[in-house]
Steps between C-alpha positions, in 0.01 A plus 500: 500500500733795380541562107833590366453715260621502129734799535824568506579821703870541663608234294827506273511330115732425322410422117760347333404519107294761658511806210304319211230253393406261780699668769395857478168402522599289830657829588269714437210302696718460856581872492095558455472261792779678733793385479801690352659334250856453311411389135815431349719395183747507303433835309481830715301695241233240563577478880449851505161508328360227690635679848350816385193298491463389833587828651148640326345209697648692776728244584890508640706283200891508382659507232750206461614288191533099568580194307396160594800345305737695756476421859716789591228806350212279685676529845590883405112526465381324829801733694382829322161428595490369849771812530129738394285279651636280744365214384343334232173281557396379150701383201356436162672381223425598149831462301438276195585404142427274273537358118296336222736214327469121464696358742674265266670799419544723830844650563665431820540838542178616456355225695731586775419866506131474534578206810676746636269775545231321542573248764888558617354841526176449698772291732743788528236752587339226788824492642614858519177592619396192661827541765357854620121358533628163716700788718197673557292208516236631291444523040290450248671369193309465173677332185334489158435135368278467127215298339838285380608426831215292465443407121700514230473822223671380183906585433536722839691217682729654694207759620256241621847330699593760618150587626408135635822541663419834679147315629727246663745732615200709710378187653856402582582840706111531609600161698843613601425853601110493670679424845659905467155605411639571154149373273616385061225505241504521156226649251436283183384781253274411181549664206557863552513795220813730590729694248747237386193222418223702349666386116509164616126494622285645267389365196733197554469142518608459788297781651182374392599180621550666862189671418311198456631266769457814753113499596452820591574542113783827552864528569573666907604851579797488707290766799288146496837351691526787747217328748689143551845696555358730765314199592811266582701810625196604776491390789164334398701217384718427794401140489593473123798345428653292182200562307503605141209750414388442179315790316383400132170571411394148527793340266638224719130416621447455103410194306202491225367868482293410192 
């Protein structure tokens, strides 16, 4: 029997949400397995950084802006890199937001906003990207779901639709796209310490509580997420499809822990 190896040599990433938090670690981990990546934003200062980055890994990257909320800068992206690298084999995305609010009061707006980057913009990046894998009958795409795609966490509404929403969307083009060779997944992170959460974590009530229902009793570190992306983008998982990867410590396994 042959082994495929967890590795991702000649391979090309692209890491959309891919210069902070959750992404740069994704970004950071597929470079250290081979592949040159793209990790790209909104901000160049932090494109830049994260680029920088990659080449110390010894790794071919660019360095190109993107937004998920405009279709036009995603397909700029996918031609600018295919143009370096004639193709593109793996696309993660990492773009997300989110809000604390009851819901009885959430603005339309805001609502809208964080729908829109978080699952009109997982869509827009499948497609773009999606159309060049189907072409070249061959792509690992990797989405980002949540612990609330699954339960809920208290006034985040729109977040945990969005996010159940993104879960259904993978399975949806994993079933529409595995004929082309093109494999979806999606990784359901725990609760993971990065920058913008660390004041929202410790020393909370609500961070205990995701202390305590968590059984290995800590919060993640996002290089903890690298494995199950370079996982789902190998080809060690060319017979996984429409699966969502969840990777929490124990928290969705969780019921009495005392």
């Amino acid at each position: 029997m042959s082994y495929t190896p967890l590795e991702l040599t000649n391979k090309v990433a692209v890491i959309i949400g891919g210069t902070s938090g959750i992404g740069r670690a994704i970004a950071h981990g597929m470079a250290e397995a081979g592949a040159d990546v793209i990790p790209t934003s909104r901000r160049m200062d932090q494109v830049d950084a994260t680029a920088k980055e990659i080449e110390e890994r010894g790794r071919r990257t660019l360095r190109v802006t993107s937004d998920v909320c405009d279709r036009q800068s995603l397909q700029s992206l996918l031609e600018q890199t295919v143009n370096a690298f004639r193709k593109v084999d793996i696309l993660v995305n990492c773009a997300g937001r989110t809000k604390r609010n009851p819901t009885i009061d959430f603005p339309d707006e805001e609502w809208n906003a964080i729908i829109d980057t978080n699952l009109n913009g997982t869509l827009r990046a499948c497609q773009v990207f999606g159309r060049h894998m189907i072409e070249r009958q061959y792509g690992r795409i990797v989405n980002i779901a949540s612990l609330s795609t699954f339960v809920a966490l208290l006034e985040v509404a729109p977040y945990s639709a969005s996010k159940a929403a993104v879960a259904s969307l993978t399975k949806s083009l994993a079933v529409e796209w595995a004929p082309y060779g093109v494999c979806v997944n999606a990784i359901a992170p725990g609760v993971f310490e990065t920058p913008l959460n660390t004041k929202l974590l410790h020393g909370t009530a609500r961070g205990n509580e995701f202390i305590m229902r968590t059984p290995m009793k800590r919060f993640g570190k996002v290089e903890e997420l690298a494995g199950a992306a370079i996982f789902l983008a190998s080809d060690a998982a060319s017979f996984v499809t429409g699966e969502i990867l969840v990777v929490d410590g124990g928290f969705l396994a969780s019921g009495v822990n005392q």
